[in-house]
Amino acid sequence: QVQLQESGGGSVQVGGSLRLSCTVSGYIDSTVCMGWFRQVPGKEREGVAMFDSDGNSLYDDSVKGRFTISKDNAKKNLDLQMNSLKSEDSAMYYCAAGDCYGGTWLGSPNYWGQGTQVTVSS
């Protein structure tokens, strides 16, 4: 059974940095796409960054140039380095894995972590 576990969230000031990590347990096929989502109360969950079906990293426009997604297949880790954080980056961040075509998720990802909270304050 596949399980995803996020870590690394916390509180930081505007302009600061955080690194989120997602540890994968269980077997996950190398063709499965993985990425990070975030959600604030009252809003829909939104994609932040992902590796597409070709292994390319893709980012939402709101985080381009500030966030970097990386993965270590051997250690089964998916990380998100977040720099120059803004107050609007405050959210619950989720690691996810599922099917995608190119850079488009095919429905909701099959697997989700429980989330890690990121709070950015001025």
Short mmCIF file of C-alpha atoms in Angstrom, two decimals:
data_model
loop_
_atom_site.label_atom_id
_atom_site.label_comp_id
_atom_site.label_asym_id
_atom_site.label_seq_id
_atom_site.Cartn_x
_atom_site.Cartn_y
_atom_site.Cartn_z
CA GLN A 1 0.00 0.00 0.00
CA VAL A 2 1.35 3.39 -1.02
CA GLN A 3 1.59 6.05 1.66
CA LEU A 4 2.86 9.60 1.37
CA GLN A 5 4.10 11.55 4.36
CA GLU A 6 4.96 15.23 4.25
CA SER A 7 7.30 17.06 6.58
CA GLY A 8 9.06 20.39 6.80
CA GLY A 9 6.20 22.83 7.17
CA GLY A 10 6.22 25.60 9.71
CA SER A 11 6.10 29.33 10.23
CA VAL A 12 8.39 31.74 8.46
CA GLN A 13 8.53 35.43 7.76
CA VAL A 14 7.92 36.98 4.38
CA GLY A 15 10.99 36.51 2.22
CA GLY A 16 12.09 33.42 4.09
CA SER A 17 12.53 29.85 2.92
CA LEU A 18 11.20 26.42 3.77
CA ARG A 19 11.87 22.99 2.37
CA LEU A 20 9.07 20.47 2.28
CA SER A 21 9.77 16.79 1.95
CA CYS A 22 7.49 13.91 0.99
CA THR A 23 8.50 10.38 1.80
CA VAL A 24 6.94 7.57 -0.19
CA SER A 25 6.42 4.16 1.33
CA GLY A 26 5.25 1.18 -0.64
CA TYR A 27 5.72 0.51 -4.32
CA ILE A 28 5.01 3.31 -6.74
CA ASP A 29 5.62 2.89 -10.44
CA SER A 30 8.20 5.18 -11.96
CA THR A 31 5.67 6.32 -14.56
CA VAL A 32 3.37 7.76 -11.90
CA CYS A 33 3.41 11.53 -11.72
CA MET A 34 4.13 13.25 -8.45
CA GLY A 35 3.61 16.76 -7.31
CA TRP A 36 2.67 19.28 -4.65
CA PHE A 37 -0.69 20.91 -4.08
CA ARG A 38 -1.82 23.49 -1.58
CA GLN A 39 -5.10 24.54 -0.08
CA VAL A 40 -6.36 27.36 2.07
CA PRO A 41 -9.67 27.19 3.92
CA GLY A 42 -12.60 28.02 1.70
CA LYS A 43 -10.69 27.56 -1.53
CA GLU A 44 -10.09 24.66 -3.86
CA ARG A 45 -6.90 22.72 -3.72
CA GLU A 46 -4.47 23.99 -6.36
CA GLY A 47 -1.45 22.47 -8.02
CA VAL A 48 1.84 24.11 -7.15
CA ALA A 49 4.49 22.01 -8.85
CA MET A 50 4.78 18.60 -10.42
CA PHE A 51 6.84 16.22 -12.45
CA ASP A 52 4.95 15.39 -15.60
CA SER A 53 4.79 12.08 -17.41
CA ASP A 54 8.08 12.89 -19.19
CA GLY A 55 9.83 13.77 -15.95
CA ASN A 56 9.77 17.50 -16.60
CA SER A 57 9.17 19.86 -13.70
CA LEU A 58 6.22 22.19 -14.06
CA TYR A 59 5.16 25.08 -11.86
CA ASP A 60 2.14 27.21 -11.29
CA ASP A 61 2.80 30.77 -12.43
CA SER A 62 2.43 32.03 -8.87
CA VAL A 63 5.54 30.13 -7.72
CA LYS A 64 7.76 30.12 -10.80
CA GLY A 65 11.26 31.28 -10.01
CA ARG A 66 10.71 30.86 -6.27
CA PHE A 67 9.88 27.18 -5.77
CA THR A 68 11.89 24.18 -6.94
CA ILE A 69 10.59 20.63 -7.02
CA SER A 70 13.05 17.76 -6.86
CA LYS A 71 12.93 14.04 -6.37
CA ASP A 72 15.22 11.25 -5.34
CA ASN A 73 13.95 8.03 -6.83
CA ALA A 74 16.35 5.92 -4.81
CA LYS A 75 15.24 7.42 -1.50
CA LYS A 76 11.67 7.76 -2.69
CA ASN A 77 11.55 11.42 -1.71
CA LEU A 78 9.84 14.36 -3.32
CA ASP A 79 10.95 17.76 -2.10
CA LEU A 80 9.76 21.31 -2.57
CA GLN A 81 12.23 24.10 -1.91
CA MET A 82 10.33 27.32 -1.32
CA ASN A 83 12.23 30.60 -1.40
CA SER A 84 11.15 34.23 -1.24
CA LEU A 85 7.97 33.20 0.47
CA LYS A 86 4.98 35.51 0.38
CA SER A 87 2.02 35.73 2.71
CA GLU A 88 -0.17 34.30 -0.04
CA ASP A 89 1.89 31.12 0.03
CA SER A 90 0.39 30.30 3.41
CA ALA A 91 -1.58 27.08 3.02
CA MET A 92 -1.71 23.42 3.81
CA TYR A 93 0.65 21.70 1.40
CA TYR A 94 0.02 18.20 0.13
CA CYS A 95 2.18 15.71 -1.67
CA ALA A 96 0.33 13.66 -4.28
CA ALA A 97 0.91 10.89 -6.78
CA GLY A 98 -1.24 9.72 -9.64
CA ASP A 99 -1.74 9.43 -13.34
CA CYS A 100 -1.11 12.30 -15.65
CA TYR A 101 -0.69 12.95 -19.34
CA GLY A 102 1.96 15.47 -20.06
CA GLY A 103 1.44 18.10 -17.42
CA THR A 104 -2.23 17.38 -16.82
CA TRP A 105 -3.45 15.24 -13.97
CA LEU A 106 -5.92 12.61 -15.08
CA GLY A 107 -8.53 13.25 -12.45
CA SER A 108 -7.62 13.59 -8.83
CA PRO A 109 -4.30 11.96 -7.89
CA ASN A 110 -4.71 8.49 -6.47
CA TYR A 111 -2.51 9.05 -3.44
CA TRP A 112 -2.31 11.96 -1.02
CA GLY A 113 -0.34 12.76 2.06
CA GLN A 114 -1.98 14.24 5.12
CA GLY A 115 -0.51 17.67 4.52
CA THR A 116 1.90 20.01 6.22
CA GLN A 117 1.04 23.58 7.19
CA VAL A 118 3.04 26.52 5.89
CA THR A 119 2.43 29.91 7.45
CA VAL A 120 4.14 33.02 6.12
CA SER A 121 3.80 36.16 8.18
CA SER A 122 4.99 39.71 7.79
#
